[in-house]
Amino acid sequence: MRSTIFLIASALTLSACHKAPPPQAAPQAAVVIRAGSAAGVNTLAYAGEVRSRYEADLAFRVAGKLLERRVNLGDTVRKGQVLARLDPADLGLSAKSAEAQLAAAEADLALAKADYERAQNLFAQKFLSVSAVDARRSQFEAAQARRQQALAAREVAQNQLGYAQLVAERDGVITAAPIEVGQVLAAGQLVLRIADPAQREVLVWIPESRVAGLKPGQVAQVQAWSAPDKLYSGVLRELAASADASTRTYAARISVTAPDEHLGLGSTAAAGFVLPIPAGANIELPLAAVIRGDGGKGRVWIVDEQDQVQPREVEVAAWGDEKVRLTGGVKPGERVVTVGAHALSAGLKVRPVEQGAPVVLDVKR
């Protein structure tokens, strides 16, 4: 009995020792791209809005209730045309009050002048002292000052009465009208926006990393989204000196040489700049393939001949929106990982898949 148990235990031990090892896991797939030479130019393209070079926000210089708005969005207006009116009732009363104050000041001036002249005659006849004459003169001069004050107040009141009408200061097109009849407006509140359609430009926002290569006067190309097969020539007219506080981007205005109906005010357009590639930038890689480092450096993962990934430091010439241009560190034709670079480790064996090739997944049932 004991010998039988021993033989069974020995058989189980031998079978456990000769158990087949578990199958090795297949190497993980890694999307790679062959490093290629950079082209001779560097194209930067940004989406923007078609704007007028000359735009003006129109507002009343006095507060009041909007009585009439004579134009709508898209209307063409001429210089001197009345665009809107405020209720002039209160302003008219202020003008009448100023007229009455001026009449009273003129009456006081006439009386003070007569008193001063009589005092001078009495002083000549030795009936008044010098101090009495000085008092009459002071009253006369004060009356003159009050008349000047009342005269200025009347001019202000008359001007304010004229400010109840909003007049176009240039020819143009109405591009904004955020108010309606009956609203009570504050002085300076936006009523209408007028733009000159003759001179159009594209407003784009440039990231901080791309501003260094741009300067006013640089040639640009503009493409209207409503006519993608047509290109317009343009010039970078203005580049903001400081970044926007919220987006940290710089406003750039590109003047369009010969705009047409496809570049309507407020429409969307793309503006592009053609820049020379920095000297020595001979390799171009996708942005996702390069891990950003400090001081203009980066890191990539190279797949060697044994299909193992190895990290490598590279020198970056320019960070683009979609591409990165290198001055060294990678040779043309080397395989660089483009997807999942942050999840790799040195020496890891991978199954390289060329970018753009179909990926075959092994599904076990």
Short mmCIF file of C-alpha atoms in Angstrom, two decimals:
data_model
loop_
_atom_site.label_atom_id
_atom_site.label_comp_id
_atom_site.label_asym_id
_atom_site.label_seq_id
_atom_site.Cartn_x
_atom_site.Cartn_y
_atom_site.Cartn_z
CA MET A 1 0.00 0.00 0.00
CA ARG A 2 2.75 2.40 0.92
CA SER A 3 4.66 1.57 -2.26
CA THR A 4 1.58 2.31 -4.33
CA ILE A 5 1.13 5.74 -2.72
CA PHE A 6 4.82 6.52 -3.29
CA LEU A 7 4.58 5.62 -6.98
CA ILE A 8 1.51 7.86 -7.44
CA ALA A 9 3.21 10.82 -5.68
CA SER A 10 6.33 10.35 -7.79
CA ALA A 11 4.26 10.35 -10.99
CA LEU A 12 2.48 13.57 -9.98
CA THR A 13 5.81 15.23 -9.13
CA LEU A 14 7.31 14.27 -12.49
CA SER A 15 4.26 15.47 -14.41
CA ALA A 16 4.42 18.83 -12.59
CA CYS A 17 8.09 19.25 -13.43
CA HIS A 18 7.49 18.59 -17.12
CA LYS A 19 4.50 20.98 -17.42
CA ALA A 20 4.72 23.17 -20.56
CA PRO A 21 5.72 26.81 -19.87
CA PRO A 22 3.00 29.46 -20.49
CA PRO A 23 3.02 31.11 -23.93
CA GLN A 24 4.86 34.41 -24.13
CA ALA A 25 2.75 37.54 -24.66
CA ALA A 26 2.97 39.02 -28.13
CA PRO A 27 4.93 42.28 -28.33
CA GLN A 28 2.75 45.37 -28.20
CA ALA A 29 2.15 47.24 -31.42
CA ALA A 30 3.90 50.58 -31.90
CA VAL A 31 2.98 53.02 -34.65
CA VAL A 32 6.17 54.30 -36.26
CA ILE A 33 7.13 56.67 -39.04
CA ARG A 34 10.27 56.90 -41.12
CA ALA A 35 12.11 60.15 -40.39
CA GLY A 36 12.11 62.30 -43.49
CA SER A 37 13.85 65.45 -44.65
CA ALA A 38 12.11 68.78 -44.07
CA ALA A 39 10.76 70.75 -47.00
CA GLY A 40 12.30 74.06 -48.01
CA VAL A 41 9.55 76.22 -46.57
CA ASN A 42 7.59 76.38 -43.35
CA THR A 43 3.88 77.09 -43.82
CA LEU A 44 1.84 78.50 -40.93
CA ALA A 45 -1.95 78.66 -41.33
CA TYR A 46 -4.50 80.12 -38.92
CA ALA A 47 -8.26 80.50 -39.02
CA GLY A 48 -9.60 84.01 -38.55
CA GLU A 49 -12.40 86.46 -39.22
CA VAL A 50 -12.78 88.97 -42.02
CA ARG A 51 -12.90 92.45 -40.53
CA SER A 52 -12.77 95.99 -41.80
CA ARG A 53 -9.60 97.96 -41.27
CA TYR A 54 -11.67 100.95 -40.16
CA GLU A 55 -14.39 100.16 -37.63
CA ALA A 56 -16.09 102.55 -35.23
CA ASP A 57 -18.39 101.87 -32.29
CA LEU A 58 -21.02 104.59 -32.26
CA ALA A 59 -22.66 105.73 -29.03
CA PHE A 60 -24.61 108.69 -27.69
CA ARG A 61 -22.62 111.19 -25.66
CA VAL A 62 -25.54 111.69 -23.29
CA ALA A 63 -27.90 109.31 -21.48
CA GLY A 64 -31.52 108.93 -22.46
CA LYS A 65 -34.32 106.76 -23.86
CA LEU A 66 -33.93 105.55 -27.44
CA LEU A 67 -36.76 107.06 -29.45
CA GLU A 68 -35.84 105.92 -32.97
CA ARG A 69 -33.34 103.71 -34.80
CA ARG A 70 -33.30 104.35 -38.52
CA VAL A 71 -30.88 101.63 -39.70
CA ASN A 72 -30.53 97.87 -39.39
CA LEU A 73 -27.75 95.31 -39.73
CA GLY A 74 -26.18 95.33 -43.18
CA ASP A 75 -27.50 98.77 -44.17
CA THR A 76 -25.18 101.07 -46.09
CA VAL A 77 -24.93 104.56 -44.61
CA ARG A 78 -23.40 107.84 -45.72
CA LYS A 79 -21.42 110.40 -43.81
CA GLY A 80 -23.71 112.86 -42.00
CA GLN A 81 -26.73 110.54 -42.08
CA VAL A 82 -28.86 110.46 -38.90
CA LEU A 83 -28.85 106.90 -37.58
CA ALA A 84 -30.75 107.07 -34.27
CA ARG A 85 -32.40 109.58 -31.91
CA LEU A 86 -32.92 109.90 -28.17
CA ASP A 87 -35.97 111.40 -26.51
CA PRO A 88 -35.04 115.14 -26.45
CA ALA A 89 -37.60 116.26 -23.83
CA ASP A 90 -35.27 116.44 -20.84
CA LEU A 91 -32.42 117.82 -22.90
CA GLY A 92 -34.71 120.53 -24.29
CA LEU A 93 -35.73 121.56 -20.78
CA SER A 94 -32.07 121.77 -19.79
CA ALA A 95 -31.41 124.04 -22.77
CA LYS A 96 -34.32 126.33 -21.80
CA SER A 97 -33.07 126.47 -18.20
CA ALA A 98 -29.64 127.49 -19.44
CA GLU A 99 -31.19 130.24 -21.57
CA ALA A 100 -33.06 131.60 -18.56
CA GLN A 101 -29.91 131.56 -16.41
CA LEU A 102 -28.07 133.50 -19.12
CA ALA A 103 -30.86 136.13 -19.26
CA ALA A 104 -30.69 136.55 -15.48
CA ALA A 105 -26.91 136.88 -15.55
CA GLU A 106 -27.12 139.56 -18.26
CA ALA A 107 -29.68 141.53 -16.21
CA ASP A 108 -27.42 141.36 -13.14
CA LEU A 109 -24.51 142.51 -15.27
CA ALA A 110 -26.44 145.52 -16.59
CA LEU A 111 -27.41 146.57 -13.04
CA ALA A 112 -23.86 146.13 -11.72
CA LYS A 113 -22.50 148.17 -14.62
CA ALA A 114 -24.90 151.03 -13.95
CA ASP A 115 -24.07 151.03 -10.22
CA TYR A 116 -20.37 151.12 -11.00
CA GLU A 117 -20.74 154.04 -13.41
CA ARG A 118 -22.81 156.03 -10.88
CA ALA A 119 -20.23 155.34 -8.18
CA GLN A 120 -17.49 156.69 -10.42
CA ASN A 121 -19.47 159.93 -11.01
CA LEU A 122 -20.15 160.37 -7.31
CA PHE A 123 -16.51 159.73 -6.51
CA ALA A 124 -15.51 162.47 -8.97
CA GLN A 125 -17.82 164.84 -7.07
CA LYS A 126 -16.30 163.79 -3.74
CA PHE A 127 -19.54 162.15 -2.52
CA LEU A 128 -18.18 158.55 -2.31
CA SER A 129 -15.04 157.09 -0.86
CA VAL A 130 -12.51 154.97 -2.72
CA SER A 131 -13.62 151.81 -0.88
CA ALA A 132 -17.22 152.28 -2.03
CA VAL A 133 -16.10 152.61 -5.64
CA ASP A 134 -13.96 149.48 -5.29
CA ALA A 135 -16.97 147.55 -3.97
CA ARG A 136 -19.07 148.59 -7.01
CA ARG A 137 -16.24 147.57 -9.34
CA SER A 138 -15.97 144.16 -7.70
CA GLN A 139 -19.70 143.62 -8.08
CA PHE A 140 -19.48 144.57 -11.76
CA GLU A 141 -16.59 142.16 -12.42
CA ALA A 142 -18.42 139.34 -10.59
CA ALA A 143 -21.50 139.96 -12.72
CA GLN A 144 -19.33 139.73 -15.87
CA ALA A 145 -17.96 136.36 -14.69
CA ARG A 146 -21.45 135.03 -13.96
CA ARG A 147 -22.55 136.00 -17.46
CA GLN A 148 -19.61 134.10 -18.97
CA GLN A 149 -20.49 131.10 -16.83
CA ALA A 150 -24.13 131.20 -17.92
CA LEU A 151 -23.07 131.59 -21.55
CA ALA A 152 -20.88 128.48 -21.35
CA ALA A 153 -23.66 126.52 -19.62
CA ARG A 154 -26.06 127.45 -22.44
CA GLU A 155 -23.58 126.20 -25.06
CA VAL A 156 -23.18 122.92 -23.19
CA ALA A 157 -26.95 122.46 -22.97
CA GLN A 158 -27.35 123.21 -26.67
CA ASN A 159 -24.60 120.75 -27.53
CA GLN A 160 -26.23 118.06 -25.42
CA LEU A 161 -29.51 118.69 -27.22
CA GLY A 162 -27.64 118.07 -30.47
CA TYR A 163 -26.13 114.90 -29.04
CA ALA A 164 -29.63 113.38 -28.98
CA GLN A 165 -29.04 112.55 -32.65
CA LEU A 166 -26.49 109.89 -33.62
CA VAL A 167 -24.86 110.84 -36.93
CA ALA A 168 -22.58 108.72 -39.13
CA GLU A 169 -19.07 110.11 -39.24
CA ARG A 170 -18.03 108.09 -42.34
CA ASP A 171 -19.46 106.03 -45.17
CA GLY A 172 -19.80 102.38 -44.30
CA VAL A 173 -21.92 99.36 -43.44
CA ILE A 174 -23.70 98.65 -40.15
CA THR A 175 -22.18 95.48 -38.66
CA ALA A 176 -23.69 95.56 -35.15
CA ALA A 177 -26.91 96.94 -33.66
CA PRO A 178 -27.33 95.54 -30.12
CA ILE A 179 -30.03 97.97 -28.93
CA GLU A 180 -33.74 98.41 -29.67
CA VAL A 181 -36.19 101.30 -29.49
CA GLY A 182 -37.40 101.98 -25.96
CA GLN A 183 -34.18 101.07 -24.17
CA VAL A 184 -32.71 103.53 -21.69
CA LEU A 185 -29.07 104.02 -22.63
CA ALA A 186 -26.10 105.24 -20.65
CA ALA A 187 -23.67 107.71 -22.13
CA GLY A 188 -21.08 105.84 -24.19
CA GLN A 189 -23.11 102.61 -24.48
CA LEU A 190 -22.67 100.84 -27.84
CA VAL A 191 -25.55 101.62 -30.18
CA LEU A 192 -24.22 100.80 -33.67
CA ARG A 193 -20.97 99.63 -35.23
CA ILE A 194 -20.03 100.98 -38.63
CA ALA A 195 -17.31 99.48 -40.84
CA ASP A 196 -15.71 100.53 -44.10
CA PRO A 197 -16.16 97.58 -46.52
CA ALA A 198 -13.63 98.90 -49.04
CA GLN A 199 -10.59 97.92 -46.96
CA ARG A 200 -10.90 94.41 -45.58
CA GLU A 201 -8.44 92.34 -43.59
CA VAL A 202 -8.32 89.04 -41.74
CA LEU A 203 -7.89 89.00 -37.96
CA VAL A 204 -6.07 85.89 -36.66
CA TRP A 205 -4.52 84.97 -33.31
CA ILE A 206 -0.93 83.75 -33.26
CA PRO A 207 0.41 81.46 -30.48
CA GLU A 208 3.33 82.67 -28.39
CA SER A 209 5.66 80.08 -29.89
CA ARG A 210 5.12 81.37 -33.44
CA VAL A 211 5.30 85.13 -33.04
CA ALA A 212 9.09 85.34 -33.25
CA GLY A 213 9.08 84.45 -36.95
CA LEU A 214 6.54 87.09 -37.98
CA LYS A 215 6.83 90.82 -38.57
CA PRO A 216 4.68 93.53 -40.25
CA GLY A 217 5.08 93.69 -44.00
CA GLN A 218 5.40 89.93 -44.38
CA VAL A 219 3.63 88.39 -47.38
CA ALA A 220 0.62 86.19 -46.63
CA GLN A 221 -2.06 84.25 -48.44
CA VAL A 222 -5.74 84.29 -47.56
CA GLN A 223 -8.33 81.64 -48.36
CA ALA A 224 -12.07 82.20 -47.89
CA TRP A 225 -13.94 79.21 -46.50
CA SER A 226 -16.81 79.98 -48.85
CA ALA A 227 -14.43 79.69 -51.84
CA PRO A 228 -11.68 77.19 -50.88
CA ASP A 229 -10.34 77.02 -54.44
CA LYS A 230 -9.41 80.72 -54.53
CA LEU A 231 -6.41 82.41 -52.91
CA TYR A 232 -5.96 86.09 -52.13
CA SER A 233 -2.68 87.87 -51.64
CA GLY A 234 -2.18 89.83 -48.45
CA VAL A 235 0.32 91.55 -46.19
CA LEU A 236 0.73 91.35 -42.42
CA ARG A 237 -0.21 94.92 -41.51
CA GLU A 238 -0.22 94.77 -37.73
CA LEU A 239 1.04 92.41 -35.03
CA ALA A 240 0.08 93.05 -31.41
CA ALA A 241 2.94 93.90 -29.06
CA SER A 242 1.36 92.08 -26.11
CA ALA A 243 -0.61 88.85 -25.75
CA ASP A 244 -4.28 88.62 -24.92
CA ALA A 245 -4.71 88.18 -21.16
CA SER A 246 -7.07 85.19 -21.44
CA THR A 247 -5.84 83.27 -24.52
CA ARG A 248 -2.12 84.21 -24.39
CA THR A 249 -2.16 84.70 -28.17
CA TYR A 250 -1.21 87.71 -30.28
CA ALA A 251 -3.66 89.48 -32.57
CA ALA A 252 -2.47 89.80 -36.17
CA ARG A 253 -4.21 91.68 -38.99
CA ILE A 254 -3.57 90.72 -42.62
CA SER A 255 -4.63 93.27 -45.22
CA VAL A 256 -6.18 91.70 -48.32
CA THR A 257 -5.05 93.25 -51.60
CA ALA A 258 -8.12 92.65 -53.76
CA PRO A 259 -11.11 91.35 -51.74
CA ASP A 260 -14.35 90.30 -53.40
CA GLU A 261 -17.80 89.08 -52.39
CA HIS A 262 -16.40 85.83 -50.97
CA LEU A 263 -14.62 87.78 -48.22
CA GLY A 264 -17.70 89.29 -46.63
CA LEU A 265 -17.39 91.14 -43.35
CA GLY A 266 -17.70 88.69 -40.48
CA SER A 267 -17.05 85.61 -42.61
CA THR A 268 -14.42 82.98 -41.81
CA ALA A 269 -11.11 82.82 -43.66
CA ALA A 270 -7.72 81.20 -43.27
CA ALA A 271 -4.46 83.14 -43.43
CA GLY A 272 -1.13 81.49 -44.10
CA PHE A 273 2.50 82.60 -43.93
CA VAL A 274 5.43 81.02 -45.75
CA LEU A 275 8.63 81.16 -43.70
CA PRO A 276 12.09 79.79 -44.41
CA ILE A 277 13.10 76.78 -42.34
CA PRO A 278 15.85 77.55 -39.78
CA ALA A 279 19.34 76.63 -40.91
CA GLY A 280 20.22 73.03 -40.11
CA ALA A 281 16.62 71.86 -39.67
CA ASN A 282 16.93 68.79 -41.87
CA ILE A 283 14.50 66.34 -40.21
CA GLU A 284 10.73 66.68 -39.86
CA LEU A 285 8.61 64.58 -37.47
CA PRO A 286 4.97 64.67 -36.33
CA LEU A 287 4.34 66.70 -33.20
CA ALA A 288 3.14 63.61 -31.28
CA ALA A 289 6.46 61.84 -31.85
CA VAL A 290 8.57 64.33 -29.88
CA ILE A 291 8.35 64.75 -26.11
CA ARG A 292 9.06 68.36 -25.24
CA GLY A 293 12.02 69.02 -22.99
CA ASP A 294 13.79 72.09 -21.61
CA GLY A 295 15.99 74.55 -23.49
CA GLY A 296 14.90 73.68 -27.02
CA LYS A 297 15.50 69.98 -26.55
CA GLY A 298 13.23 66.99 -26.98
CA ARG A 299 13.17 63.21 -26.79
CA VAL A 300 12.03 60.56 -29.23
CA TRP A 301 11.79 56.75 -29.17
CA ILE A 302 13.74 54.96 -31.90
CA VAL A 303 12.92 51.38 -32.93
CA ASP A 304 16.22 49.58 -33.61
CA GLU A 305 16.91 46.61 -35.88
CA GLN A 306 15.85 44.17 -33.12
CA ASP A 307 12.48 45.96 -32.85
CA GLN A 308 13.39 47.32 -29.44
CA VAL A 309 12.69 50.95 -28.49
CA GLN A 310 15.48 53.20 -27.25
CA PRO A 311 15.16 56.84 -26.06
CA ARG A 312 17.21 59.50 -27.81
CA GLU A 313 17.70 63.21 -27.14
CA VAL A 314 17.16 65.51 -30.14
CA GLU A 315 17.77 69.18 -30.91
CA VAL A 316 14.58 71.02 -31.88
CA ALA A 317 14.76 73.85 -34.41
CA ALA A 318 11.06 74.78 -34.44
CA TRP A 319 7.85 73.53 -32.84
CA GLY A 320 5.01 73.69 -35.36
CA ASP A 321 1.27 73.17 -35.05
CA GLU A 322 1.55 69.65 -36.51
CA LYS A 323 5.25 69.12 -37.23
CA VAL A 324 8.54 69.44 -35.37
CA ARG A 325 11.75 70.26 -37.18
CA LEU A 326 15.02 68.92 -35.79
CA THR A 327 18.62 69.99 -36.24
CA GLY A 328 20.03 66.63 -35.16
CA GLY A 329 19.59 63.45 -33.21
CA VAL A 330 17.67 61.45 -35.83
CA LYS A 331 18.86 60.22 -39.20
CA PRO A 332 16.64 60.06 -42.29
CA GLY A 333 14.98 56.66 -42.58
CA GLU A 334 15.09 55.74 -38.89
CA ARG A 335 11.87 54.47 -37.35
CA VAL A 336 10.39 56.82 -34.76
CA VAL A 337 7.41 55.97 -32.55
CA THR A 338 4.53 58.40 -33.12
CA VAL A 339 1.75 56.98 -30.90
CA GLY A 340 2.11 56.11 -27.22
CA ALA A 341 5.61 57.51 -26.75
CA HIS A 342 4.88 58.34 -23.10
CA ALA A 343 4.15 54.68 -22.24
CA LEU A 344 7.42 53.13 -23.46
CA SER A 345 10.52 51.98 -21.59
CA ALA A 346 14.06 51.43 -22.80
CA GLY A 347 14.68 48.00 -24.35
CA LEU A 348 10.98 47.17 -24.70
CA LYS A 349 10.35 44.88 -27.69
CA VAL A 350 7.52 46.10 -29.92
CA ARG A 351 5.76 45.15 -33.10
CA PRO A 352 6.32 48.20 -35.35
CA VAL A 353 3.46 49.25 -37.60
CA GLU A 354 4.11 51.87 -40.26
CA GLN A 355 1.90 54.92 -39.85
CA GLY A 356 -0.94 54.74 -42.34
CA ALA A 357 -0.78 50.94 -42.68
CA PRO A 358 -3.78 48.88 -41.55
CA VAL A 359 -3.38 47.41 -38.05
CA VAL A 360 -4.33 43.72 -37.74
CA LEU A 361 -5.59 42.73 -34.31
CA ASP A 362 -5.33 39.11 -33.11
CA VAL A 363 -8.69 38.23 -31.56
CA LYS A 364 -8.84 34.97 -29.59
CA ARG A 365 -12.16 33.32 -29.19
#
